[in-house]
Amino acid sequence: MDFPDSIKQQTCRDCLSGQSLGFEIRMAFQPIVDWHKQHIVSYEALVRGPQGEGAGWVFERVNESNRYYFDQACRVKAIETAARLGCDTFLNINFLPNAVYNPETCIKATIEAADMYAFDMTKLIFEVTESEQIIDKDHLQRIFSSYSKRGFKTAIDDYGSGFSRMDWLTDLRPDILKLDMQLIRDIDQSHDKQKIVRDVANVCRLQGTQVLAEGIETKEELDCLLDLGIHLFQGYYLAKPTLEELAKVPFEVL
């Protein structure tokens, strides 16, 4: 597939310069934990502005002219920052599927960054985000397939909001399914939410997809999800995102 006239293939250094975006980006990191093993298994890289402004500030500045550069720059910045901080876990990176024109071409800067900063490519997990509408499921399947062949893991984020159809789950067959925080909120008080999670977890178990509950804010939510067979967690109850820092999780006091 050809790129639009306004698009050229970036190099890793292009991405880090931020010149094509017109603004600087930085990365915050939030830990993902395996509760059974009581350790951090991954960090999710979350885009921030130059002064630590939130994702909303950043996405207000993303448009059709810089969407491709933004997606590439986020990947490279996440890898560069994680490597500099000594991250030796998995690294979750969000991507915009409509910014990926050709999976093999668009992944070149990612591979270059991993090589340049000596970050193990097999520890990269790419999450499809809910920041834009997904129109072409076949396109997303091609992306997932291409990433898997390269040794990357894939994840569907925010399941229970936009990605609530079971056929998307079974057709895409991601390595990880992240349950949306709205489904998790007060789940200990909702039998309906518990049934949804139980049913989704059963499907995931059969196809080899791990389930991760994000947005954990209370011990009651965590305990309920443990009873439902979930053991991968992310949320403020465990640790908040920290700007250019790998937060620890105080397992001993939780």
CSV table of C-alpha atoms in Angstrom, one decimal:
chain,number,residue,atom,x,y,z
A,1,MET,CA,0.0,0.0,0.0
A,2,ASP,CA,1.4,3.4,-0.9
A,3,PHE,CA,1.7,6.2,1.6
A,4,PRO,CA,-0.1,9.5,1.1
A,5,ASP,CA,2.1,12.2,-0.4
A,6,SER,CA,2.4,13.9,3.0
A,7,ILE,CA,3.9,10.7,4.5
A,8,LYS,CA,7.5,9.5,4.4
A,9,GLN,CA,9.0,6.6,6.3
A,10,GLN,CA,10.6,7.8,9.5
A,11,THR,CA,13.8,6.7,11.1
A,12,CYS,CA,14.2,6.3,14.8
A,13,ARG,CA,16.0,9.6,15.0
A,14,ASP,CA,13.2,11.3,13.1
A,15,CYS,CA,10.7,10.1,15.7
A,16,LEU,CA,12.8,11.2,18.7
A,17,SER,CA,13.3,14.7,17.3
A,18,GLY,CA,9.5,15.4,17.5
A,19,GLN,CA,9.9,18.0,14.6
A,20,SER,CA,7.3,16.3,12.4
A,21,LEU,CA,4.8,16.5,15.2
A,22,GLY,CA,5.2,20.1,16.1
A,23,PHE,CA,5.3,19.4,19.8
A,24,GLU,CA,7.3,17.3,22.2
A,25,ILE,CA,6.1,14.1,23.8
A,26,ARG,CA,7.3,12.3,26.9
A,27,MET,CA,6.3,8.9,28.5
A,28,ALA,CA,4.7,7.9,31.8
A,29,PHE,CA,4.7,4.3,32.9
A,30,GLN,CA,2.1,2.3,34.9
A,31,PRO,CA,2.9,-1.2,36.1
A,32,ILE,CA,1.0,-4.3,35.3
A,33,VAL,CA,1.2,-7.0,37.9
A,34,ASP,CA,0.8,-10.8,38.2
A,35,TRP,CA,-0.9,-11.0,41.6
A,36,HIS,CA,-0.3,-14.8,42.0
A,37,LYS,CA,3.5,-14.2,41.5
A,38,GLN,CA,3.5,-10.9,43.3
A,39,HIS,CA,5.6,-9.1,40.8
A,40,ILE,CA,5.5,-6.6,37.9
A,41,VAL,CA,5.3,-8.3,34.6
A,42,SER,CA,5.0,-5.2,32.3
A,43,TYR,CA,4.8,-1.5,32.2
A,44,GLU,CA,2.4,0.4,30.0
A,45,ALA,CA,3.8,3.4,28.2
A,46,LEU,CA,1.4,6.4,28.4
A,47,VAL,CA,2.0,9.5,26.3
A,48,ARG,CA,2.3,12.8,28.0
A,49,GLY,CA,3.1,16.4,26.9
A,50,PRO,CA,6.4,18.2,27.4
A,51,GLN,CA,5.5,19.4,30.9
A,52,GLY,CA,3.7,16.1,31.8
A,53,GLU,CA,0.4,17.2,30.4
A,54,GLY,CA,-2.2,14.4,30.2
A,55,ALA,CA,-3.1,12.3,27.1
A,56,GLY,CA,-6.0,14.7,26.4
A,57,TRP,CA,-3.7,17.6,25.8
A,58,VAL,CA,-1.6,15.5,23.5
A,59,PHE,CA,-4.5,14.0,21.4
A,60,GLU,CA,-5.9,17.5,20.9
A,61,ARG,CA,-2.8,18.1,18.8
A,62,VAL,CA,-3.0,14.9,16.7
A,63,ASN,CA,-4.6,15.3,13.3
A,64,GLU,CA,-4.6,13.7,9.9
A,65,SER,CA,-1.4,15.4,8.9
A,66,ASN,CA,0.7,14.1,11.9
A,67,ARG,CA,-1.2,10.9,12.9
A,68,TYR,CA,1.3,8.6,11.3
A,69,TYR,CA,4.3,10.4,12.7
A,70,PHE,CA,2.6,10.5,16.1
A,71,ASP,CA,2.1,6.7,16.2
A,72,GLN,CA,5.7,6.1,15.2
A,73,ALA,CA,7.1,8.7,17.6
A,74,CYS,CA,5.2,7.2,20.5
A,75,ARG,CA,6.6,3.7,19.8
A,76,VAL,CA,10.2,5.0,19.6
A,77,LYS,CA,9.9,7.3,22.6
A,78,ALA,CA,8.4,4.5,24.7
A,79,ILE,CA,11.3,2.1,23.8
A,80,GLU,CA,14.0,4.8,24.3
A,81,THR,CA,12.7,5.9,27.6
A,82,ALA,CA,12.0,2.4,28.9
A,83,ALA,CA,15.5,1.3,28.0
A,84,ARG,CA,17.0,4.4,29.6
A,85,LEU,CA,15.2,3.6,32.8
A,86,GLY,CA,16.4,0.0,32.8
A,87,CYS,CA,13.1,-1.6,32.1
A,88,ASP,CA,13.6,-5.4,32.0
A,89,THR,CA,9.9,-6.4,31.9
A,90,PHE,CA,7.5,-6.5,29.0
A,91,LEU,CA,6.5,-3.1,27.6
A,92,ASN,CA,3.0,-2.3,26.5
A,93,ILE,CA,2.8,0.3,23.7
A,94,ASN,CA,-0.5,1.7,22.4
A,95,PHE,CA,-0.9,2.1,18.6
A,96,LEU,CA,-3.4,3.7,16.3
A,97,PRO,CA,-4.5,1.1,13.8
A,98,ASN,CA,-5.6,3.7,11.2
A,99,ALA,CA,-2.1,5.2,11.3
A,100,VAL,CA,-0.6,1.8,10.2
A,101,TYR,CA,-0.8,1.9,6.4
A,102,ASN,CA,1.4,-1.2,5.9
A,103,PRO,CA,2.3,-3.2,9.0
A,104,GLU,CA,5.7,-4.3,7.7
A,105,THR,CA,6.7,-0.8,6.6
A,106,CYS,CA,5.4,1.0,9.6
A,107,ILE,CA,7.2,-1.4,12.0
A,108,LYS,CA,10.7,-0.5,10.7
A,109,ALA,CA,11.2,2.4,13.1
A,110,THR,CA,10.1,0.2,16.0
A,111,ILE,CA,12.7,-2.4,15.1
A,112,GLU,CA,15.4,0.2,14.6
A,113,ALA,CA,14.6,1.7,18.0
A,114,ALA,CA,14.8,-1.7,19.7
A,115,ASP,CA,18.1,-2.4,18.1
A,116,MET,CA,19.5,1.1,18.9
A,117,TYR,CA,18.5,1.0,22.5
A,118,ALA,CA,19.2,-2.8,23.0
A,119,PHE,CA,15.6,-3.5,24.1
A,120,ASP,CA,14.4,-7.1,23.6
A,121,MET,CA,11.8,-7.0,20.8
A,122,THR,CA,10.2,-10.2,22.2
A,123,LYS,CA,9.2,-8.1,25.2
A,124,LEU,CA,7.1,-5.6,23.2
A,125,ILE,CA,3.3,-5.8,23.5
A,126,PHE,CA,1.2,-3.7,21.1
A,127,GLU,CA,-2.2,-2.6,22.3
A,128,VAL,CA,-4.9,-1.4,19.9
A,129,THR,CA,-6.5,1.7,21.5
A,130,GLU,CA,-9.9,3.2,21.6
A,131,SER,CA,-8.9,6.7,20.7
A,132,GLU,CA,-10.2,6.3,17.2
A,133,GLN,CA,-12.9,4.3,15.5
A,134,ILE,CA,-11.9,0.9,14.0
A,135,ILE,CA,-13.5,0.5,10.6
A,136,ASP,CA,-11.7,-2.3,8.9
A,137,LYS,CA,-11.3,-5.5,11.0
A,138,ASP,CA,-9.4,-7.2,8.2
A,139,HIS,CA,-6.8,-4.5,8.4
A,140,LEU,CA,-6.4,-4.9,12.1
A,141,GLN,CA,-6.1,-8.7,11.6
A,142,ARG,CA,-3.3,-8.1,9.2
A,143,ILE,CA,-1.5,-5.9,11.7
A,144,PHE,CA,-1.9,-8.5,14.5
A,145,SER,CA,-0.7,-11.3,12.2
A,146,SER,CA,2.3,-9.2,11.1
A,147,TYR,CA,3.3,-8.3,14.6
A,148,SER,CA,3.0,-11.9,15.8
A,149,LYS,CA,5.3,-13.1,13.1
A,150,ARG,CA,7.9,-10.5,14.3
A,151,GLY,CA,7.6,-12.0,17.8
A,152,PHE,CA,5.6,-9.1,19.3
A,153,LYS,CA,2.6,-9.8,21.5
A,154,THR,CA,-0.8,-8.1,20.8
A,155,ALA,CA,-3.5,-6.8,23.1
A,156,ILE,CA,-7.0,-5.5,22.8
A,157,ASP,CA,-7.5,-2.6,25.2
A,158,ASP,CA,-10.8,-1.3,26.8
A,159,TYR,CA,-12.8,-4.5,26.2
A,160,GLY,CA,-16.3,-3.9,27.5
A,161,SER,CA,-16.6,-0.4,25.8
A,162,GLY,CA,-15.9,-0.3,22.1
A,163,PHE,CA,-14.5,-3.8,21.8
A,164,SER,CA,-17.5,-5.5,23.3
A,165,ARG,CA,-18.4,-7.9,20.5
A,166,MET,CA,-17.3,-11.5,21.0
A,167,ASP,CA,-16.6,-12.0,17.3
A,168,TRP,CA,-13.8,-9.4,17.5
A,169,LEU,CA,-12.3,-11.3,20.3
A,170,THR,CA,-12.4,-14.7,18.6
A,171,ASP,CA,-11.4,-13.4,15.2
A,172,LEU,CA,-8.4,-11.3,16.3
A,173,ARG,CA,-7.3,-13.7,19.0
A,174,PRO,CA,-5.0,-11.3,20.8
A,175,ASP,CA,-2.4,-12.5,23.3
A,176,ILE,CA,-4.0,-10.3,26.0
A,177,LEU,CA,-7.4,-8.9,26.5
A,178,LYS,CA,-7.7,-5.8,28.8
A,179,LEU,CA,-11.1,-5.4,30.5
A,180,ASP,CA,-12.3,-1.8,30.5
A,181,MET,CA,-12.3,0.1,33.8
A,182,GLN,CA,-16.0,0.8,33.5
A,183,LEU,CA,-16.6,-3.0,33.5
A,184,ILE,CA,-14.3,-3.3,36.5
A,185,ARG,CA,-15.7,-0.4,38.5
A,186,ASP,CA,-17.6,-1.7,41.6
A,187,ILE,CA,-17.7,-5.2,40.1
A,188,ASP,CA,-17.8,-6.6,43.6
A,189,GLN,CA,-21.3,-5.1,43.8
A,190,SER,CA,-22.6,-6.1,40.4
A,191,HIS,CA,-23.6,-9.7,39.6
A,192,ASP,CA,-24.2,-8.6,35.9
A,193,LYS,CA,-20.6,-7.4,35.6
A,194,GLN,CA,-19.3,-10.5,37.3
A,195,LYS,CA,-21.2,-12.7,34.8
A,196,ILE,CA,-19.8,-10.8,31.8
A,197,VAL,CA,-16.2,-11.1,33.1
A,198,ARG,CA,-16.7,-14.8,33.8
A,199,ASP,CA,-18.1,-15.5,30.3
A,200,VAL,CA,-15.3,-13.5,28.6
A,201,ALA,CA,-12.7,-15.2,30.7
A,202,ASN,CA,-14.0,-18.6,29.7
A,203,VAL,CA,-13.7,-17.8,26.0
A,204,CYS,CA,-10.2,-16.3,26.5
A,205,ARG,CA,-9.1,-19.4,28.4
A,206,LEU,CA,-10.2,-21.7,25.5
A,207,GLN,CA,-8.3,-19.7,22.9
A,208,GLY,CA,-5.2,-19.0,24.9
A,209,THR,CA,-5.8,-15.3,25.5
A,210,GLN,CA,-4.7,-13.9,28.9
A,211,VAL,CA,-7.2,-11.6,30.7
A,212,LEU,CA,-6.0,-8.4,32.3
A,213,ALA,CA,-8.3,-6.2,34.5
A,214,GLU,CA,-7.4,-2.5,34.3
A,215,GLY,CA,-8.6,0.4,36.4
A,216,ILE,CA,-8.4,-1.4,39.7
A,217,GLU,CA,-9.2,1.1,42.4
A,218,THR,CA,-10.2,-0.9,45.5
A,219,LYS,CA,-9.2,-4.0,47.3
A,220,GLU,CA,-12.8,-5.3,46.9
A,221,GLU,CA,-12.6,-5.1,43.2
A,222,LEU,CA,-9.3,-6.9,43.2
A,223,ASP,CA,-10.6,-9.7,45.5
A,224,CYS,CA,-13.7,-10.2,43.4
A,225,LEU,CA,-11.7,-10.5,40.2
A,226,LEU,CA,-9.3,-13.0,41.9
A,227,ASP,CA,-12.4,-15.1,42.7
A,228,LEU,CA,-13.4,-14.9,39.1
A,229,GLY,CA,-10.0,-16.3,38.1
A,230,ILE,CA,-8.3,-13.1,37.0
A,231,HIS,CA,-4.7,-12.5,38.2
A,232,LEU,CA,-3.3,-9.8,35.9
A,233,PHE,CA,-4.1,-6.3,37.2
A,234,GLN,CA,-3.4,-2.6,36.5
A,235,GLY,CA,-4.8,0.4,38.2
A,236,TYR,CA,-4.4,3.2,40.8
A,237,TYR,CA,-4.9,0.8,43.7
A,238,LEU,CA,-1.6,-0.8,42.7
A,239,ALA,CA,0.3,2.2,41.4
A,240,LYS,CA,-0.4,5.4,39.4
A,241,PRO,CA,1.5,6.2,36.2
A,242,THR,CA,4.7,8.1,36.8
A,243,LEU,CA,6.4,10.4,34.4
A,244,GLU,CA,9.7,8.9,33.1
A,245,GLU,CA,9.9,6.6,36.1
A,246,LEU,CA,9.2,2.9,36.7
A,247,ALA,CA,6.9,2.9,39.7
A,248,LYS,CA,7.1,0.1,42.2
A,249,VAL,CA,4.1,-1.8,43.7
A,250,PRO,CA,3.9,-2.1,47.5
A,251,PHE,CA,2.6,-5.7,47.5
A,252,GLU,CA,3.4,-6.0,51.2
A,253,VAL,CA,0.8,-3.4,52.3
A,254,LEU,CA,-2.0,-4.1,49.7
